[in-house]
PDB file of C-alpha atoms in Angstrom:
ATOM      1  CA  UNK M   4     -51.017 -37.272  85.220  1.00 43.00           C
ATOM      2  CA  UNK M   5     -52.431 -33.658  84.469  1.00 44.00           C
ATOM      3  CA  UNK M   6     -50.496 -30.452  85.723  1.00 46.00           C
ATOM      4  CA  UNK M   7     -52.230 -30.562  88.969  1.00 45.00           C
ATOM      5  CA  UNK M   8     -51.506 -34.114  89.886  1.00 47.00           C
ATOM      6  CA  UNK M   9     -54.497 -35.786  89.234  1.00 46.00           C
ATOM      7  CA  UNK M  10     -55.330 -38.305  87.037  1.00 43.00           C
ATOM      8  CA  UNK M  11     -57.503 -37.568  83.408  1.00 43.00           C
ATOM      9  CA  UNK M  12     -59.503 -39.697  81.750  1.00 44.00           C
ATOM     10  CA  UNK M  13     -60.556 -39.648  78.307  1.00 51.00           C
ATOM     11  CA  UNK M  14     -59.779 -38.026  74.555  1.00 50.00           C
ATOM     12  CA  UNK M  15     -60.454 -33.886  75.841  1.00 49.00           C
ATOM     13  CA  UNK M  16     -58.117 -34.574  78.977  1.00 48.00           C
ATOM     14  CA  UNK M  17     -55.206 -36.038  76.968  1.00 49.00           C
ATOM     15  CA  UNK M  18     -55.643 -33.644  74.086  1.00 48.00           C
ATOM     16  CA  UNK M  19     -55.128 -30.880  77.198  1.00 47.00           C
ATOM     17  CA  UNK M  20     -51.943 -32.818  78.252  1.00 49.00           C
ATOM     18  CA  UNK M  21     -51.074 -32.542  75.159  1.00 44.00           C
ATOM     19  CA  UNK M  22     -50.902 -28.686  74.106  1.00 42.00           C
ATOM     20  CA  UNK M  23     -49.796 -28.140  77.696  1.00 45.00           C
ATOM     21  CA  UNK M  24     -46.808 -30.044  76.519  1.00 42.00           C
ATOM     22  CA  UNK M  25     -46.116 -28.009  73.473  1.00 41.00           C
ATOM     23  CA  UNK M  26     -46.639 -24.923  75.825  1.00 40.00           C
ATOM     24  CA  UNK M  27     -43.686 -25.728  77.562  1.00 41.00           C
ATOM     25  CA  UNK M  28     -42.125 -27.050  75.615  1.00 39.00           C
ATOM     26  CA  UNK M  29     -41.868 -23.825  73.013  1.00 42.00           C
ATOM     27  CA  UNK M  30     -41.336 -21.777  76.067  1.00 42.00           C
ATOM     28  CA  UNK M  31     -37.918 -23.625  77.029  1.00 42.00           C
ATOM     29  CA  UNK M  32     -36.774 -24.073  73.004  1.00 40.00           C
ATOM     30  CA  UNK M  33     -37.998 -20.094  72.918  1.00 42.00           C
ATOM     31  CA  UNK M  34     -35.276 -19.372  76.240  1.00 42.00           C
ATOM     32  CA  UNK M  35     -32.959 -21.647  75.369  1.00 45.00           C
ATOM     33  CA  UNK M  36     -33.313 -19.564  71.410  1.00 48.00           C
ATOM     34  CA  UNK M  37     -32.083 -16.542  73.502  1.00 51.00           C
ATOM     35  CA  UNK M  38     -28.703 -14.938  72.657  1.00 61.00           C
ATOM     36  CA  UNK M  39     -27.084 -13.566  75.870  1.00 72.00           C
ATOM     37  CA  UNK M  40     -23.095 -12.007  75.700  1.00 76.00           C
ATOM     38  CA  UNK M  41     -20.572 -14.467  76.159  1.00 83.00           C
ATOM     39  CA  UNK M  42     -19.782 -14.813  79.921  1.00 88.00           C
ATOM     40  CA  UNK M  43     -15.361 -14.344  80.308  1.00 91.00           C
ATOM     41  CA  UNK M  44     -14.187 -16.247  83.589  1.00 93.00           C
ATOM     42  CA  UNK M  45     -12.019 -13.573  85.840  1.00 94.00           C
ATOM     43  CA  UNK M  46      -9.133 -12.531  84.668  1.00 94.00           C
ATOM     44  CA  UNK M  47     -10.188 -13.117  80.481  1.00 93.00           C
ATOM     45  CA  UNK M  48     -11.844 -10.812  77.835  1.00 91.00           C
ATOM     46  CA  UNK M  49     -13.699 -11.778  75.190  1.00 88.00           C
ATOM     47  CA  UNK M  50     -13.455  -9.081  72.236  1.00 85.00           C
ATOM     48  CA  UNK M  51     -14.242  -8.935  69.005  1.00 83.00           C
ATOM     49  CA  UNK M  52     -10.928  -9.141  67.333  1.00 83.00           C
ATOM     50  CA  UNK M  53     -11.524  -9.869  63.364  1.00 89.00           C
ATOM     51  CA  UNK M  54     -14.951  -9.110  62.430  1.00 84.00           C
ATOM     52  CA  UNK M  55     -16.884  -9.870  58.856  1.00 87.00           C
ATOM     53  CA  UNK M  56     -15.522 -13.437  59.070  1.00 91.00           C
ATOM     54  CA  UNK M  57     -17.544 -16.433  57.089  1.00 93.00           C
ATOM     55  CA  UNK M  58     -17.097 -19.627  59.111  1.00 94.00           C
ATOM     56  CA  UNK M  59     -14.039 -19.602  61.100  1.00 95.00           C
ATOM     57  CA  UNK M  60     -12.495 -22.801  61.328  1.00 96.00           C
ATOM     58  CA  UNK M  61      -8.871 -22.378  63.032  1.00 96.00           C
ATOM     59  CA  UNK M  62      -6.430 -19.979  62.691  1.00 96.00           C
ATOM     60  CA  UNK M  63      -2.347 -19.397  63.052  1.00 97.00           C
ATOM     61  CA  UNK M  64      -0.075 -16.777  64.205  1.00 96.00           C
ATOM     62  CA  UNK M  65       2.415 -16.083  61.538  1.00 96.00           C
ATOM     63  CA  UNK M  66       5.973 -13.801  62.783  1.00 94.00           C
ATOM     64  CA  UNK M  67       5.792  -9.882  62.245  1.00 91.00           C
ATOM     65  CA  UNK M  68       1.642  -9.810  63.633  1.00 92.00           C
ATOM     66  CA  UNK M  69       0.462 -11.945  61.210  1.00 95.00           C
ATOM     67  CA  UNK M  70      -2.769 -14.311  61.560  1.00 96.00           C
ATOM     68  CA  UNK M  71      -4.018 -16.985  59.120  1.00 97.00           C
ATOM     69  CA  UNK M  72      -7.247 -17.384  59.688  1.00 97.00           C
ATOM     70  CA  UNK M  73      -8.888 -20.612  57.699  1.00 97.00           C
ATOM     71  CA  UNK M  74     -12.832 -20.289  56.558  1.00 97.00           C
ATOM     72  CA  UNK M  75     -14.773 -22.974  56.224  1.00 96.00           C
ATOM     73  CA  UNK M  76     -15.503 -22.438  52.343  1.00 96.00           C
ATOM     74  CA  UNK M  77     -12.103 -22.511  51.449  1.00 97.00           C
ATOM     75  CA  UNK M  78     -10.075 -19.094  51.628  1.00 97.00           C
ATOM     76  CA  UNK M  79      -7.270 -18.208  54.158  1.00 97.00           C
ATOM     77  CA  UNK M  80      -7.975 -14.731  55.197  1.00 97.00           C
ATOM     78  CA  UNK M  81      -5.018 -12.801  56.444  1.00 97.00           C
ATOM     79  CA  UNK M  82      -5.291 -10.412  59.529  1.00 95.00           C
ATOM     80  CA  UNK M  83      -2.269  -7.927  59.897  1.00 93.00           C
ATOM     81  CA  UNK M  84      -1.935  -5.765  63.190  1.00 89.00           C
ATOM     82  CA  UNK M  85      -0.741  -3.298  61.380  1.00 89.00           C
ATOM     83  CA  UNK M  86      -3.933  -2.578  59.406  1.00 90.00           C
ATOM     84  CA  UNK M  87      -6.420  -5.155  60.154  1.00 93.00           C
ATOM     85  CA  UNK M  88      -8.507  -7.765  58.024  1.00 95.00           C
ATOM     86  CA  UNK M  89      -7.519  -7.689  54.307  1.00 95.00           C
ATOM     87  CA  UNK M  90     -10.373  -7.505  51.951  1.00 93.00           C
ATOM     88  CA  UNK M  91      -8.734 -10.499  49.632  1.00 96.00           C
ATOM     89  CA  UNK M  92      -8.268 -13.887  50.197  1.00 97.00           C
ATOM     90  CA  UNK M  93      -4.711 -15.212  50.230  1.00 97.00           C
ATOM     91  CA  UNK M  94      -5.953 -18.166  49.156  1.00 97.00           C
ATOM     92  CA  UNK M  95      -9.135 -19.205  48.130  1.00 97.00           C
ATOM     93  CA  UNK M  96      -9.012 -23.666  47.679  1.00 96.00           C
ATOM     94  CA  UNK M  97     -12.393 -25.392  46.381  1.00 95.00           C
ATOM     95  CA  UNK M  98     -13.301 -27.194  49.202  1.00 95.00           C
ATOM     96  CA  UNK M  99     -16.525 -29.323  49.911  1.00 93.00           C
ATOM     97  CA  UNK M 100     -18.176 -27.813  52.776  1.00 93.00           C
ATOM     98  CA  UNK M 101     -21.622 -30.087  53.983  1.00 92.00           C
ATOM     99  CA  UNK M 102     -21.902 -30.978  57.605  1.00 91.00           C
ATOM    100  CA  UNK M 103     -18.725 -30.946  58.747  1.00 92.00           C
ATOM    101  CA  UNK M 104     -16.653 -30.834  55.836  1.00 93.00           C
ATOM    102  CA  UNK M 105     -14.627 -27.923  54.869  1.00 95.00           C
ATOM    103  CA  UNK M 106     -11.332 -25.906  55.096  1.00 97.00           C
ATOM    104  CA  UNK M 107     -10.612 -27.070  58.648  1.00 97.00           C
ATOM    105  CA  UNK M 108      -6.864 -26.826  59.236  1.00 97.00           C
ATOM    106  CA  UNK M 109      -4.334 -24.272  59.163  1.00 98.00           C
ATOM    107  CA  UNK M 110      -0.768 -24.337  60.536  1.00 98.00           C
ATOM    108  CA  UNK M 111       2.436 -21.637  60.488  1.00 98.00           C
ATOM    109  CA  UNK M 112       5.725 -23.645  59.736  1.00 98.00           C
ATOM    110  CA  UNK M 113       8.478 -23.190  62.082  1.00 97.00           C
ATOM    111  CA  UNK M 114      10.573 -21.490  59.811  1.00 97.00           C
ATOM    112  CA  UNK M 115       7.648 -19.440  58.276  1.00 97.00           C
ATOM    113  CA  UNK M 116      10.078 -16.260  58.140  1.00 96.00           C
ATOM    114  CA  UNK M 117      12.414 -18.001  55.567  1.00 97.00           C
ATOM    115  CA  UNK M 118      10.098 -20.582  53.507  1.00 97.00           C
ATOM    116  CA  UNK M 119       7.221 -18.904  53.895  1.00 97.00           C
ATOM    117  CA  UNK M 120       5.006 -22.384  54.525  1.00 98.00           C
ATOM    118  CA  UNK M 121       1.762 -22.473  55.428  1.00 98.00           C
ATOM    119  CA  UNK M 122       0.186 -26.064  56.179  1.00 98.00           C
ATOM    120  CA  UNK M 123      -3.515 -26.570  55.427  1.00 98.00           C
ATOM    121  CA  UNK M 124      -6.465 -29.359  55.704  1.00 97.00           C
ATOM    122  CA  UNK M 125      -9.454 -29.119  53.479  1.00 96.00           C
ATOM    123  CA  UNK M 126     -12.430 -31.607  52.122  1.00 94.00           C
ATOM    124  CA  UNK M 127     -11.168 -32.003  48.795  1.00 92.00           C
ATOM    125  CA  UNK M 128     -14.144 -32.045  46.247  1.00 91.00           C
ATOM    126  CA  UNK M 129     -13.802 -34.813  43.200  1.00 88.00           C
ATOM    127  CA  UNK M 130     -12.113 -33.703  40.173  1.00 86.00           C
ATOM    128  CA  UNK M 131     -11.726 -30.563  42.296  1.00 87.00           C
ATOM    129  CA  UNK M 132     -15.383 -29.335  41.791  1.00 89.00           C
ATOM    130  CA  UNK M 133     -17.449 -28.767  44.472  1.00 89.00           C
ATOM    131  CA  UNK M 134     -20.907 -29.593  42.820  1.00 87.00           C
ATOM    132  CA  UNK M 135     -19.723 -33.078  42.843  1.00 87.00           C
ATOM    133  CA  UNK M 136     -19.055 -33.060  46.646  1.00 86.00           C
ATOM    134  CA  UNK M 137     -22.254 -35.981  47.035  1.00 82.00           C
ATOM    135  CA  UNK M 138     -20.011 -38.759  45.572  1.00 76.00           C
ATOM    136  CA  UNK M 139     -19.000 -40.557  48.988  1.00 78.00           C
ATOM    137  CA  UNK M 140     -16.676 -42.405  47.306  1.00 76.00           C
ATOM    138  CA  UNK M 141     -14.055 -39.769  45.547  1.00 82.00           C
ATOM    139  CA  UNK M 142     -14.107 -36.737  48.043  1.00 87.00           C
ATOM    140  CA  UNK M 143     -11.257 -37.051  50.536  1.00 91.00           C
ATOM    141  CA  UNK M 144      -9.586 -35.043  53.270  1.00 94.00           C
ATOM    142  CA  UNK M 145      -5.888 -33.874  52.282  1.00 95.00           C
ATOM    143  CA  UNK M 146      -3.065 -32.031  54.075  1.00 98.00           C
ATOM    144  CA  UNK M 147      -1.482 -29.393  51.033  1.00 98.00           C
ATOM    145  CA  UNK M 148       1.518 -26.751  51.623  1.00 98.00           C
ATOM    146  CA  UNK M 149       0.601 -23.801  49.537  1.00 98.00           C
ATOM    147  CA  UNK M 150       3.446 -20.400  50.065  1.00 98.00           C
ATOM    148  CA  UNK M 151       2.940 -17.190  51.683  1.00 97.00           C
ATOM    149  CA  UNK M 152       4.642 -14.213  49.111  1.00 96.00           C
ATOM    150  CA  UNK M 153       3.373 -11.074  50.700  1.00 92.00           C
ATOM    151  CA  UNK M 154       0.418 -11.475  51.230  1.00 93.00           C
ATOM    152  CA  UNK M 155      -1.218 -14.037  47.964  1.00 95.00           C
ATOM    153  CA  UNK M 156      -0.457 -17.735  48.313  1.00 96.00           C
ATOM    154  CA  UNK M 157       1.783 -19.664  45.686  1.00 95.00           C
ATOM    155  CA  UNK M 158       2.589 -23.379  44.638  1.00 94.00           C
ATOM    156  CA  UNK M 159       0.144 -25.801  46.276  1.00 96.00           C
ATOM    157  CA  UNK M 160       1.367 -28.942  46.841  1.00 97.00           C
ATOM    158  CA  UNK M 161      -0.142 -32.121  48.201  1.00 97.00           C
ATOM    159  CA  UNK M 162       1.692 -33.471  51.717  1.00 97.00           C
ATOM    160  CA  UNK M 163      -0.773 -36.518  52.300  1.00 96.00           C
ATOM    161  CA  UNK M 164      -4.117 -36.764  50.317  1.00 94.00           C
ATOM    162  CA  UNK M 165      -6.861 -39.477  50.906  1.00 92.00           C
ATOM    163  CA  UNK M 166      -8.063 -38.873  53.874  1.00 92.00           C
ATOM    164  CA  UNK M 167     -11.552 -40.851  54.103  1.00 87.00           C
ATOM    165  CA  UNK M 168     -14.317 -38.511  54.911  1.00 85.00           C
ATOM    166  CA  UNK M 169     -17.131 -40.808  54.496  1.00 76.00           C
ATOM    167  CA  UNK M 170     -20.240 -39.378  55.827  1.00 79.00           C
ATOM    168  CA  UNK M 171     -18.888 -35.962  55.516  1.00 78.00           C
ATOM    169  CA  UNK M 172     -18.914 -36.019  59.724  1.00 82.00           C
ATOM    170  CA  UNK M 173     -15.871 -36.542  62.166  1.00 85.00           C
ATOM    171  CA  UNK M 174     -13.271 -35.265  59.475  1.00 89.00           C
ATOM    172  CA  UNK M 175     -11.026 -33.914  62.369  1.00 91.00           C
ATOM    173  CA  UNK M 176      -8.552 -31.010  60.349  1.00 94.00           C
ATOM    174  CA  UNK M 177      -6.399 -30.373  63.503  1.00 95.00           C
ATOM    175  CA  UNK M 178      -2.677 -29.214  62.590  1.00 97.00           C
ATOM    176  CA  UNK M 179      -0.274 -28.558  64.965  1.00 97.00           C
ATOM    177  CA  UNK M 180       3.468 -28.109  64.856  1.00 97.00           C
ATOM    178  CA  UNK M 181       5.344 -30.243  67.770  1.00 96.00           C
ATOM    179  CA  UNK M 182       8.026 -29.219  69.581  1.00 96.00           C
ATOM    180  CA  UNK M 183       9.860 -31.610  67.726  1.00 97.00           C
ATOM    181  CA  UNK M 184       9.078 -29.164  64.621  1.00 96.00           C
ATOM    182  CA  UNK M 185       7.106 -31.679  62.543  1.00 97.00           C
ATOM    183  CA  UNK M 186       3.176 -31.485  61.928  1.00 97.00           C
ATOM    184  CA  UNK M 187       1.248 -33.408  63.500  1.00 97.00           C
ATOM    185  CA  UNK M 188      -2.344 -34.196  62.002  1.00 96.00           C
ATOM    186  CA  UNK M 189      -5.637 -35.077  63.597  1.00 94.00           C
ATOM    187  CA  UNK M 190      -7.744 -36.805  61.320  1.00 90.00           C
ATOM    188  CA  UNK M 191     -10.971 -36.921  62.945  1.00 81.00           C
TER     189      UNK M 191
END
């Protein structure tokens, strides 16, 4: 059928119909690609609080007006009410970043004020080298704990390793502290 509803016959008519569909497709795709400002529901506000991040994946609030921000590439950034985003990451963990892999989760310990514990969920590269991330058999997700001292992390401890990543999709990474004070992990 043609755009006018009639039937066309022959190679020339088919070519015209194909071209017309491509034009429609391009117009639709161009319309979809137009970036509009986010629209907030009534009573909500959209505001860019922490600019200049690289693929942020998760956040966790800590006492004292601190906000820890996980970036897919393996950096944990710190934002504070006083002083904003710190220039230097709290920690940089070697991490696989293909597909849905990366530093995917962050949680603050309920006793953070006294122990400084921060929990992270990331895709561990084979041998700790991101250049080897293509090896499906050897890369895995894991949960680690670091201790925050001032604005830096120390003492990385692996709490749970060997979480499968298969083809690098559906890696999960959700970390939450439950009302019982326990750490819960969404593994994908």
